[in-house]
């Protein structure tokens, strides 16, 4: 615990140092980014060594009513800390170069202060074990992210996005204050341990009210439909390294809060799982359909985050149904699939938002219809965006596959194990997963194909060049993890397993996960067989054609000697058939 406190002090001190050095942009960047990298590295190692070990606590009394500086590191907290510290470290490296373009127009010191405060506050949210301390950290997270969203406050759209975000985040906080006041009134304490001890005594009506408050409060931060209205506005307005952190880590604080609050509410009711599955399917479909209509790359990625939060909610809903019906395998699969998707989404959306920022900076626009042909001009950035696009659509051998595989397993298990009308809930989840997965593939084919391939549609895109080294390093590291964890899916399960056990609060999850971990461990063997099959087919084709002559000739071009950019699909025309099908919903 002491090591994590050192990380928090490093983050706060370096942020304050960057703020005082605002008149000297390079010094402010070195202090802010360097301190963030150092603090995140220390915190990441502390969380990694705490994963799977007995919980560690730290308590100091306060004079604040009901307040106490109470921290606790368990496996669930360690899992989310790995995401926070790992992603913020790489985003800080990226931001050290990305913000250099803005240094001539506005001071960057305040941005680094709020970035480091956002990182520290997210860590404190995860560690807090007192309601007052949690709400203080939650508010610091909200305010620091607001100032980061409004970094370019000279733009009217940015100011409007910041205003909407501030309203939405405090509306969600109001529900959390109500939740914590109700828990404090019933126990006489704001201590999480006291709330957990009294969870079994809560009546059905009281527990249902508490769950509703938690769902709205934490669901607003997570971006669940219909509480998502702030997300597609705030993410595009923020600098790209901030967008990556907000999408990959900050909205996951809503998922963490929902998981943690379940320990205060006793055994979940089946209706809670049904509610989460319903909201999850709605979020997945609404998010991906609206992503298909977007011209702005970052706005598309923001709606994609709504979709992926929906997939996580589906997993949590399946897990709650498993707990309510005493089905350990379904509970473990649902929670493990949700947590694995939390990890995967942090990596994938990190690389995609960083890639979008690099494209916007070098090509001068985020509008898909003005881009094209960037893979030849920005090969490293383009390859990272392609890797992220493949991973987020769950294509093997990237990391998104294993997470959605567990969600499908949970859905199939629920359909076969639950009798009668009860089986309709996992069946709904299964249909939602399949439909959103197909639409996501179309969405990111549209993004990567029209942005990276073909001919440039604009002079700025034609003159784009590869981005700075620091920005490329962050993208390459994230893209590499997307591939490596996909090739070895048993490794992320080693991280997810202890967190799942902590969320479920028992050893039953470990036994249920052991068999599925062995099944997931077979995935690399399937990948190897597929690769071997491709190699054999390529070799056979080469042998068959070796004795035949080959001549180069023009393909049939409909009478056009040379295609131009105007003959290519636009973003609107590519998505038009799907928009026609779902016109009523849209």
Coordinates of C-alpha atoms in Angstrom, one line a residue, residues 3-586:
X3 CA 4.1 1.9 -2.8
X4 CA 0.8 3.0 -4.3
X5 CA 0.8 6.1 -2.0
X6 CA 4.3 7.0 -3.3
X7 CA 2.8 6.8 -6.8
X8 CA -0.1 9.1 -5.9
X9 CA 2.3 11.6 -4.3
X10 CA 4.5 11.5 -7.5
X11 CA 1.5 12.2 -9.7
X12 CA 0.2 15.1 -7.6
X13 CA 3.6 16.7 -7.0
X14 CA 4.7 16.5 -10.7
X15 CA 1.3 17.9 -11.8
X16 CA 1.7 20.8 -9.4
X17 CA 5.3 21.3 -10.7
X18 CA 4.1 21.4 -14.3
X19 CA 1.5 24.0 -13.4
X20 CA 4.1 26.3 -11.7
X21 CA 6.3 26.0 -14.8
X22 CA 3.5 27.0 -17.2
X23 CA 5.5 29.8 -18.7
X24 CA 8.2 27.3 -19.8
X25 CA 6.4 24.7 -22.0
X26 CA 9.2 22.2 -22.3
X27 CA 9.9 22.2 -18.6
X28 CA 6.2 21.9 -17.8
X29 CA 6.0 18.9 -20.2
X30 CA 9.0 17.2 -18.7
X31 CA 7.7 17.6 -15.2
X32 CA 4.1 16.7 -16.0
X33 CA 4.7 13.8 -18.4
X34 CA 7.9 12.6 -16.6
X35 CA 6.2 12.6 -13.2
X36 CA 3.2 10.8 -14.6
X37 CA 5.3 8.1 -16.2
X38 CA 7.3 7.6 -13.0
X39 CA 4.2 7.5 -10.8
X40 CA 2.3 5.2 -13.1
X41 CA 5.2 2.8 -13.3
X42 CA 5.5 2.6 -9.5
X43 CA 1.7 2.1 -9.2
X44 CA 1.5 -0.5 -12.0
X45 CA 4.2 -2.6 -10.3
X46 CA 2.5 -2.3 -6.9
X47 CA -0.9 -3.4 -8.4
X48 CA 0.7 -6.3 -10.3
X49 CA 2.3 -7.7 -7.2
X50 CA -0.9 -7.3 -5.2
X51 CA -3.0 -9.3 -7.8
X52 CA -4.1 -12.6 -6.3
X53 CA -2.5 -11.8 -2.9
X54 CA -4.4 -11.2 0.4
X55 CA -5.9 -7.7 0.7
X56 CA -3.9 -4.9 2.3
X57 CA -5.6 -2.0 4.2
X58 CA -4.6 1.4 5.4
X59 CA -6.7 3.5 7.8
X60 CA -6.3 7.0 9.3
X61 CA -9.0 8.9 11.1
X62 CA -10.4 12.2 9.8
X63 CA -12.3 15.0 11.5
X64 CA -14.7 15.1 8.5
X65 CA -18.1 13.8 9.6
X66 CA -18.4 10.1 8.6
X67 CA -15.1 10.4 6.9
X68 CA -12.0 8.2 7.2
X69 CA -8.9 7.9 5.0
X70 CA -9.5 4.2 4.5
X71 CA -7.8 2.4 1.6
X72 CA -7.8 -1.3 0.7
X73 CA -6.0 -3.1 -2.1
X74 CA -7.7 -6.4 -3.1
X75 CA -7.6 -8.3 -6.4
X76 CA -10.5 -6.3 -7.9
X77 CA -8.9 -3.0 -7.1
X78 CA -5.5 -4.2 -8.4
X79 CA -7.0 -5.3 -11.7
X80 CA -8.5 -1.8 -12.3
X81 CA -5.3 -0.1 -11.1
X82 CA -3.3 -2.0 -13.8
X83 CA -5.6 -0.5 -16.4
X84 CA -5.4 3.0 -15.0
X85 CA -1.7 3.1 -14.5
X86 CA -0.8 1.2 -17.7
X87 CA -2.9 3.3 -20.0
X88 CA -2.1 6.6 -18.4
X89 CA 1.6 5.9 -18.6
X90 CA 1.5 5.4 -22.4
X91 CA -0.9 8.3 -22.8
X92 CA 1.5 10.6 -21.0
X93 CA 4.3 9.5 -23.3
X94 CA 2.1 10.2 -26.3
X95 CA 0.9 13.5 -24.9
X96 CA 4.4 14.8 -24.3
X97 CA 4.7 15.1 -28.1
X98 CA 1.1 15.6 -29.0
X99 CA 0.7 18.8 -26.9
X100 CA 3.8 20.4 -28.3
X101 CA 1.7 21.7 -31.3
X102 CA -0.6 23.5 -28.8
X103 CA 2.2 25.0 -26.7
X104 CA 2.6 28.0 -28.9
X105 CA -1.2 28.9 -28.5
X106 CA -1.8 28.1 -24.8
X107 CA 0.1 27.0 -21.7
X108 CA 0.3 23.2 -21.3
X109 CA 1.2 23.3 -17.6
X110 CA -2.5 23.3 -16.5
X111 CA -3.2 20.4 -18.8
X112 CA -0.6 18.2 -17.2
X113 CA -1.8 19.2 -13.7
X114 CA -5.3 18.0 -14.5
X115 CA -4.1 14.9 -16.4
X116 CA -2.0 13.8 -13.4
X117 CA -4.9 14.6 -11.0
X118 CA -7.2 12.5 -13.2
X119 CA -4.8 9.6 -13.0
X120 CA -4.4 9.9 -9.2
X121 CA -8.1 10.4 -8.6
X122 CA -9.0 7.3 -10.6
X123 CA -6.6 5.3 -8.5
X124 CA -8.0 6.7 -5.3
X125 CA -11.6 5.8 -6.4
X126 CA -10.5 2.2 -6.8
X127 CA -8.7 2.1 -3.5
X128 CA -11.2 4.0 -1.3
X129 CA -13.1 2.1 1.3
X130 CA -15.1 5.0 2.8
X131 CA -18.1 6.7 1.3
X132 CA -16.9 10.3 1.9
X133 CA -13.4 9.6 0.6
X134 CA -14.9 7.8 -2.5
X135 CA -17.1 10.8 -3.3
X136 CA -14.2 13.2 -2.9
X137 CA -12.0 11.2 -5.3
X138 CA -15.0 10.8 -7.7
X139 CA -15.5 14.6 -7.7
X140 CA -11.8 15.3 -8.3
X141 CA -12.0 12.8 -11.2
X142 CA -15.0 14.6 -12.6
X143 CA -13.6 18.1 -12.4
X144 CA -10.1 17.3 -13.6
X145 CA -11.5 15.5 -16.7
X146 CA -13.8 18.5 -17.3
X147 CA -10.8 20.8 -17.5
X148 CA -9.1 18.4 -19.8
X149 CA -12.1 18.1 -22.1
X150 CA -12.2 22.0 -22.3
X151 CA -8.5 22.3 -23.1
X152 CA -9.3 24.1 -26.4
X153 CA -12.0 26.3 -24.8
X154 CA -11.7 28.9 -27.5
X155 CA -13.9 26.6 -29.7
X156 CA -17.6 26.9 -29.1
X157 CA -18.2 23.2 -29.7
X158 CA -15.6 22.3 -27.0
X159 CA -17.3 24.6 -24.5
X160 CA -20.7 23.1 -25.2
X161 CA -19.3 19.6 -24.9
X162 CA -17.7 20.5 -21.5
X163 CA -20.9 22.0 -20.3
X164 CA -22.9 18.9 -21.2
X165 CA -20.3 16.7 -19.6
X166 CA -20.3 18.7 -16.4
X167 CA -24.1 18.5 -16.1
X168 CA -24.2 14.8 -16.9
X169 CA -21.4 13.8 -14.5
X170 CA -22.9 15.7 -11.6
X171 CA -26.4 14.3 -12.3
X172 CA -24.8 10.9 -11.9
X173 CA -23.0 12.0 -8.8
X174 CA -26.3 13.1 -7.3
X175 CA -27.6 9.5 -7.5
X176 CA -24.4 8.2 -5.9
X177 CA -24.8 10.7 -3.0
X178 CA -28.3 9.3 -2.6
X179 CA -27.0 5.7 -2.6
X180 CA -24.3 6.4 0.0
X181 CA -26.7 8.4 2.2
X182 CA -29.1 5.5 2.2
X183 CA -26.4 3.0 3.1
X184 CA -25.0 5.3 5.8
X185 CA -28.5 5.9 7.3
X186 CA -29.1 2.1 7.5
X187 CA -25.8 1.3 9.1
X188 CA -24.7 4.4 10.9
X189 CA -21.4 4.4 9.2
X190 CA -19.8 5.4 5.8
X191 CA -17.4 2.5 5.9
X192 CA -17.6 0.0 3.1
X193 CA -16.9 -2.9 5.4
X194 CA -19.9 -2.1 7.5
X195 CA -22.1 -1.8 4.4
X196 CA -20.9 -5.2 3.2
X197 CA -21.6 -6.8 6.6
X198 CA -25.2 -5.5 6.7
X199 CA -25.9 -6.4 3.0
X200 CA -27.7 -9.6 3.9
X201 CA -30.2 -7.9 6.1
X202 CA -31.5 -5.5 3.3
X203 CA -35.0 -6.2 2.3
X204 CA -35.9 -6.8 -1.4
X205 CA -37.5 -3.3 -1.9
X206 CA -34.6 -1.5 -0.1
X207 CA -32.0 -3.5 -2.1
X208 CA -33.9 -2.8 -5.4
X209 CA -33.8 0.9 -4.7
X210 CA -30.1 0.9 -3.9
X211 CA -29.4 -1.1 -7.1
X212 CA -31.4 1.5 -9.1
X213 CA -29.4 4.4 -7.6
X214 CA -26.1 2.6 -8.3
X215 CA -27.1 1.7 -11.8
X216 CA -28.0 5.3 -12.7
X217 CA -25.1 6.9 -10.9
X218 CA -22.4 4.5 -12.1
X219 CA -24.1 3.9 -15.5
X220 CA -23.9 7.6 -16.3
X221 CA -20.1 7.5 -15.8
X222 CA -19.8 4.3 -17.8
X223 CA -21.9 5.7 -20.7
X224 CA -24.7 3.1 -20.7
X225 CA -27.8 4.0 -22.8
X226 CA -29.8 6.1 -22.0
X227 CA -27.2 7.8 -19.7
X228 CA -24.6 8.1 -22.5
X229 CA -25.5 11.6 -23.9
X230 CA -22.3 13.2 -22.7
X231 CA -19.9 10.7 -24.1
X232 CA -20.0 11.3 -27.9
X233 CA -19.7 15.0 -27.2
X234 CA -16.8 15.0 -24.6
X235 CA -14.5 12.4 -26.1
X236 CA -14.1 14.1 -29.5
X237 CA -13.6 17.5 -27.8
X238 CA -10.7 16.4 -25.6
X239 CA -7.1 16.0 -26.7
X240 CA -6.6 12.5 -28.1
X241 CA -4.4 11.2 -25.3
X242 CA -7.1 12.4 -22.9
X243 CA -9.8 10.7 -25.0
X244 CA -7.9 7.5 -24.8
X245 CA -7.7 7.6 -21.0
X246 CA -11.4 8.7 -20.7
X247 CA -12.6 5.8 -22.9
X248 CA -10.1 3.2 -21.8
X249 CA -10.0 3.9 -18.1
X250 CA -12.3 6.6 -16.8
X251 CA -15.6 5.2 -18.0
X252 CA -14.5 1.9 -16.5
X253 CA -14.7 3.5 -13.1
X254 CA -18.4 3.3 -13.6
X255 CA -18.1 -0.5 -14.2
X256 CA -15.8 -0.8 -11.1
X257 CA -18.3 1.2 -9.0
X258 CA -21.2 -1.0 -10.1
X259 CA -19.2 -4.2 -9.3
X260 CA -18.1 -2.8 -5.9
X261 CA -21.6 -1.7 -5.0
X262 CA -22.9 -5.2 -5.6
X263 CA -21.0 -6.3 -2.4
X264 CA -23.2 -3.9 -0.4
X265 CA -26.5 -5.1 -1.7
X266 CA -26.5 -8.8 -0.8
X267 CA -27.4 -11.6 -3.3
X268 CA -28.5 -10.1 -6.6
X269 CA -32.0 -10.6 -7.8
X270 CA -32.7 -12.0 -11.2
X271 CA -34.4 -8.8 -12.2
X272 CA -31.1 -6.9 -11.8
X273 CA -29.4 -9.2 -14.3
X274 CA -32.3 -8.8 -16.7
X275 CA -32.1 -5.0 -16.4
X276 CA -28.4 -5.1 -17.2
X277 CA -28.8 -7.4 -20.2
X278 CA -31.5 -5.2 -21.5
X279 CA -29.5 -2.0 -21.1
X280 CA -26.4 -3.8 -22.4
X281 CA -28.1 -4.9 -25.6
X282 CA -29.6 -1.5 -26.1
X283 CA -26.2 0.2 -25.6
X284 CA -24.4 -2.2 -27.9
X285 CA -26.9 -1.7 -30.8
X286 CA -27.4 2.0 -30.3
X287 CA -23.7 2.6 -30.0
X288 CA -22.7 0.7 -33.1
X289 CA -25.5 2.0 -35.2
X290 CA -24.7 5.6 -34.5
X291 CA -21.0 4.9 -34.9
X292 CA -21.9 3.8 -38.5
X293 CA -23.3 7.2 -39.3
X294 CA -20.4 9.3 -38.1
X295 CA -18.0 11.3 -40.2
X296 CA -15.7 12.4 -37.4
X297 CA -13.3 9.6 -36.4
X298 CA -13.2 10.4 -32.7
X299 CA -17.0 10.7 -32.5
X300 CA -17.2 7.3 -34.2
X301 CA -14.9 5.8 -31.6
X302 CA -16.9 7.5 -28.8
X303 CA -20.1 5.8 -30.0
X304 CA -18.1 2.6 -30.2
X305 CA -17.3 2.9 -26.5
X306 CA -21.0 3.0 -25.8
X307 CA -21.3 -0.2 -27.7
X308 CA -18.5 -1.9 -25.8
X309 CA -19.8 -0.8 -22.4
X310 CA -23.0 -2.5 -23.5
X311 CA -21.1 -5.7 -24.1
X312 CA -19.6 -5.4 -20.6
X313 CA -23.0 -4.9 -19.1
X314 CA -24.3 -8.0 -20.9
X315 CA -21.5 -10.0 -19.2
X316 CA -22.3 -8.5 -15.8
X317 CA -26.0 -9.3 -16.3
X318 CA -25.3 -12.9 -17.2
X319 CA -23.1 -13.1 -14.1
X320 CA -25.8 -11.7 -11.9
X321 CA -28.4 -14.2 -13.3
X322 CA -25.9 -17.0 -12.5
X323 CA -25.5 -15.8 -8.9
X324 CA -29.3 -15.4 -8.4
X325 CA -30.0 -18.9 -9.7
X326 CA -27.0 -20.5 -7.9
X327 CA -25.2 -21.3 -11.1
X328 CA -21.4 -20.8 -10.4
X329 CA -20.3 -21.6 -14.0
X330 CA -22.6 -19.0 -15.5
X331 CA -21.7 -16.4 -12.8
X332 CA -18.0 -16.9 -13.3
X333 CA -18.2 -16.9 -17.1
X334 CA -20.3 -13.7 -17.2
X335 CA -18.1 -11.8 -14.8
X336 CA -14.9 -13.1 -16.3
X337 CA -16.1 -12.2 -19.8
X338 CA -17.0 -8.7 -18.7
X339 CA -13.7 -8.1 -16.9
X340 CA -11.7 -9.5 -19.8
X341 CA -13.6 -7.1 -22.1
X342 CA -12.8 -4.2 -19.8
X343 CA -9.1 -5.0 -20.1
X344 CA -9.3 -5.6 -23.9
X345 CA -11.3 -2.4 -24.5
X346 CA -8.7 -0.3 -22.6
X347 CA -5.9 -1.6 -24.9
X348 CA -7.9 -1.4 -28.1
X349 CA -9.6 2.0 -27.6
X350 CA -6.3 3.4 -26.4
X351 CA -4.5 2.6 -29.6
X352 CA -7.5 3.7 -31.8
X353 CA -7.9 7.1 -30.1
X354 CA -4.1 7.7 -30.2
X355 CA -4.2 6.7 -33.9
X356 CA -7.1 9.1 -34.5
X357 CA -5.1 11.9 -32.9
X358 CA -2.0 11.2 -35.0
X359 CA -4.1 11.2 -38.2
X360 CA -5.9 14.4 -37.3
X361 CA -2.6 16.1 -36.5
X362 CA -0.8 15.1 -39.6
X363 CA -3.7 15.2 -42.1
X364 CA -5.4 18.3 -40.6
X365 CA -8.8 16.7 -40.3
X366 CA -10.8 14.0 -38.6
X367 CA -13.5 13.8 -41.3
X368 CA -13.4 10.4 -43.0
X369 CA -14.6 11.7 -46.4
X370 CA -11.5 14.0 -46.5
X371 CA -9.0 11.2 -45.8
X372 CA -7.8 8.1 -47.7
X373 CA -4.5 6.5 -48.7
X374 CA -2.9 7.1 -45.3
X375 CA -1.5 3.6 -44.9
X376 CA 1.2 4.5 -47.5
X377 CA 2.0 7.9 -46.0
X378 CA 1.7 6.9 -42.3
X379 CA 2.6 3.1 -42.3
X380 CA 3.2 2.7 -38.6
X381 CA 0.2 4.7 -37.5
X382 CA -1.9 3.0 -40.2
X383 CA -0.8 -0.5 -39.1
X384 CA -1.7 0.3 -35.4
X385 CA -5.1 1.5 -36.4
X386 CA -5.7 -1.6 -38.5
X387 CA -4.6 -3.8 -35.6
X388 CA -7.0 -1.9 -33.3
X389 CA -9.9 -2.2 -35.8
X390 CA -9.3 -5.9 -36.1
X391 CA -9.1 -6.4 -32.4
X392 CA -12.3 -4.4 -31.6
X393 CA -14.3 -6.5 -34.0
X394 CA -13.0 -9.6 -32.2
X395 CA -11.1 -11.0 -35.2
X396 CA -8.5 -13.6 -34.3
X397 CA -5.7 -13.6 -33.4
X398 CA -6.2 -10.3 -31.6
X399 CA -7.1 -9.8 -28.0
X400 CA -10.8 -8.9 -28.5
X401 CA -11.6 -12.5 -29.6
X402 CA -11.1 -14.2 -26.2
X403 CA -13.2 -11.6 -24.3
X404 CA -16.2 -12.0 -26.6
X405 CA -15.6 -15.7 -26.8
X406 CA -16.3 -15.9 -23.0
X407 CA -19.4 -13.8 -23.4
X408 CA -20.7 -16.1 -26.1
X409 CA -19.9 -19.1 -23.9
X410 CA -21.8 -17.6 -21.0
X411 CA -24.8 -16.9 -23.3
X412 CA -24.8 -20.4 -24.7
X413 CA -24.4 -21.9 -21.2
X414 CA -27.3 -19.8 -19.9
X415 CA -29.6 -20.8 -22.9
X416 CA -28.9 -24.5 -22.3
X417 CA -28.9 -24.5 -18.5
X418 CA -32.0 -22.3 -17.8
X419 CA -35.4 -23.8 -18.4
X420 CA -38.4 -22.2 -19.9
X421 CA -38.8 -18.4 -20.0
X422 CA -35.6 -17.9 -18.0
X423 CA -33.6 -19.0 -21.0
X424 CA -34.9 -16.0 -23.0
X425 CA -32.5 -13.6 -21.1
X426 CA -29.3 -15.3 -22.2
X427 CA -30.9 -15.8 -25.7
X428 CA -31.4 -12.0 -25.9
X429 CA -27.8 -11.5 -24.9
X430 CA -26.7 -14.0 -27.6
X431 CA -28.7 -12.2 -30.3
X432 CA -27.4 -8.8 -29.1
X433 CA -23.8 -10.0 -29.2
X434 CA -24.2 -11.5 -32.7
X435 CA -25.9 -8.5 -34.2
X436 CA -23.6 -5.9 -32.6
X437 CA -20.6 -7.9 -33.6
X438 CA -21.6 -8.0 -37.3
X439 CA -22.4 -4.2 -37.3
X440 CA -19.1 -3.5 -35.5
X441 CA -17.2 -5.3 -38.3
X442 CA -19.0 -3.1 -40.9
X443 CA -18.3 0.0 -38.9
X444 CA -14.5 -0.6 -38.6
X445 CA -14.2 -1.8 -42.1
X446 CA -15.7 1.5 -43.1
X447 CA -13.3 3.4 -40.8
X448 CA -10.1 1.6 -41.7
X449 CA -10.9 1.1 -45.4
X450 CA -11.9 4.6 -46.2
X451 CA -9.3 6.3 -44.1
X452 CA -6.2 4.2 -44.7
X453 CA -6.7 2.7 -48.2
X454 CA -7.6 4.1 -51.6
X455 CA -6.6 7.5 -52.8
X456 CA -6.4 10.7 -50.7
X457 CA -9.5 12.9 -51.0
X458 CA -7.9 16.1 -49.8
X459 CA -4.5 17.8 -50.3
X460 CA -3.7 17.7 -46.6
X461 CA -4.2 13.9 -46.5
X462 CA -2.0 13.6 -49.6
X463 CA 0.8 15.5 -47.8
X464 CA 0.5 13.6 -44.5
X465 CA 3.6 12.1 -43.0
X466 CA 4.4 9.7 -40.2
X467 CA 3.9 11.2 -36.7
X468 CA 6.5 11.9 -33.9
X469 CA 8.5 9.1 -32.3
X470 CA 6.9 9.4 -28.8
X471 CA 3.4 9.1 -30.3
X472 CA 4.4 6.1 -32.4
X473 CA 5.9 4.3 -29.4
X474 CA 2.7 4.5 -27.4
X475 CA 0.6 3.3 -30.3
X476 CA 3.0 0.4 -31.2
X477 CA 3.1 -0.8 -27.5
X478 CA -0.7 -0.9 -27.3
X479 CA -1.0 -2.6 -30.7
X480 CA 1.6 -5.1 -29.7
X481 CA -0.3 -6.0 -26.6
X482 CA -3.5 -6.4 -28.6
X483 CA -1.7 -9.0 -30.7
X484 CA 0.4 -10.8 -28.0
X485 CA -2.5 -11.1 -25.5
X486 CA -4.6 -12.5 -28.4
X487 CA -2.0 -15.1 -29.2
X488 CA -1.8 -16.1 -25.6
X489 CA -5.3 -15.5 -24.1
X490 CA -4.4 -17.5 -21.0
X491 CA -2.2 -14.6 -19.8
X492 CA -5.0 -12.1 -19.4
X493 CA -7.1 -14.8 -17.8
X494 CA -4.4 -14.9 -15.1
X495 CA -5.1 -11.3 -14.4
X496 CA -8.9 -11.6 -14.7
X497 CA -9.3 -14.7 -12.6
X498 CA -8.4 -13.2 -9.2
X499 CA -10.5 -10.1 -10.0
X500 CA -13.5 -12.3 -10.9
X501 CA -13.1 -14.3 -7.6
X502 CA -12.9 -11.0 -5.7
X503 CA -16.1 -9.7 -7.4
X504 CA -18.0 -12.9 -6.8
X505 CA -16.6 -13.2 -3.2
X506 CA -16.0 -16.9 -3.1
X507 CA -13.9 -19.8 -4.2
X508 CA -16.6 -21.3 -6.5
X509 CA -15.6 -18.9 -9.2
X510 CA -12.0 -20.3 -9.2
X511 CA -13.2 -23.8 -9.8
X512 CA -15.6 -22.8 -12.5
X513 CA -13.0 -20.7 -14.3
X514 CA -10.4 -23.4 -14.2
X515 CA -12.1 -25.5 -16.8
X516 CA -12.9 -22.6 -19.1
X517 CA -9.3 -21.3 -18.8
X518 CA -8.2 -24.7 -20.2
X519 CA -10.7 -24.2 -23.1
X520 CA -9.5 -20.7 -23.8
X521 CA -5.9 -22.0 -23.7
X522 CA -6.8 -24.1 -26.8
X523 CA -7.4 -20.9 -28.8
X524 CA -3.7 -20.5 -29.8
X525 CA -3.7 -24.1 -31.1
X526 CA -6.7 -23.3 -33.3
X527 CA -4.9 -20.2 -34.5
X528 CA -1.8 -22.3 -35.3
X529 CA -3.9 -24.8 -37.3
X530 CA -5.5 -22.0 -39.3
X531 CA -2.1 -20.5 -40.1
X532 CA -0.8 -23.9 -41.1
X533 CA -3.9 -24.4 -43.4
X534 CA -3.2 -21.0 -45.1
X535 CA 0.4 -21.9 -45.6
X536 CA -0.5 -25.3 -47.1
X537 CA -3.1 -23.7 -49.5
X538 CA -0.6 -21.0 -50.5
X539 CA 2.1 -23.6 -51.2
X540 CA -0.4 -25.8 -53.2
X541 CA -1.4 -22.8 -55.3
X542 CA 2.2 -21.9 -56.0
X543 CA 2.9 -25.5 -57.1
X544 CA -0.2 -25.6 -59.3
X545 CA 0.6 -22.3 -61.0
X546 CA 4.4 -22.9 -61.2
X547 CA 4.3 -24.4 -64.7
X548 CA 1.8 -22.0 -66.2
X549 CA 2.8 -18.7 -67.8
X550 CA 1.6 -15.5 -66.3
X551 CA 1.0 -12.2 -68.1
X552 CA 0.3 -8.7 -66.8
X553 CA -2.8 -7.0 -68.1
X554 CA -5.3 -4.3 -67.2
X555 CA -8.5 -5.5 -65.4
X556 CA -11.8 -4.4 -66.8
X557 CA -12.2 -0.7 -65.7
X558 CA -15.6 0.2 -67.1
X559 CA -14.0 2.5 -69.6
X560 CA -12.0 4.6 -67.1
X561 CA -8.3 4.7 -67.8
X562 CA -7.4 5.8 -64.3
X563 CA -9.8 5.9 -61.2
X564 CA -9.9 9.1 -59.2
X565 CA -10.7 9.8 -55.5
X566 CA -14.2 10.9 -56.6
X567 CA -15.0 7.4 -57.8
X568 CA -14.4 5.9 -54.4
X569 CA -17.0 5.1 -51.8
X570 CA -17.7 7.9 -49.3
X571 CA -18.4 7.2 -45.7
X572 CA -22.0 8.0 -46.2
X573 CA -22.5 5.8 -49.2
X574 CA -20.7 2.9 -47.6
X575 CA -23.0 2.9 -44.6
X576 CA -26.2 3.8 -46.5
X577 CA -27.6 0.2 -46.8
X578 CA -27.3 -0.4 -43.1
X579 CA -28.8 3.0 -42.3
X580 CA -31.8 2.1 -44.5
X581 CA -32.4 -1.1 -42.6
X582 CA -32.3 0.6 -39.2
X583 CA -33.8 3.9 -40.3
X584 CA -36.7 3.7 -37.8
X585 CA -34.4 3.1 -34.8
X586 CA -32.0 5.8 -35.9

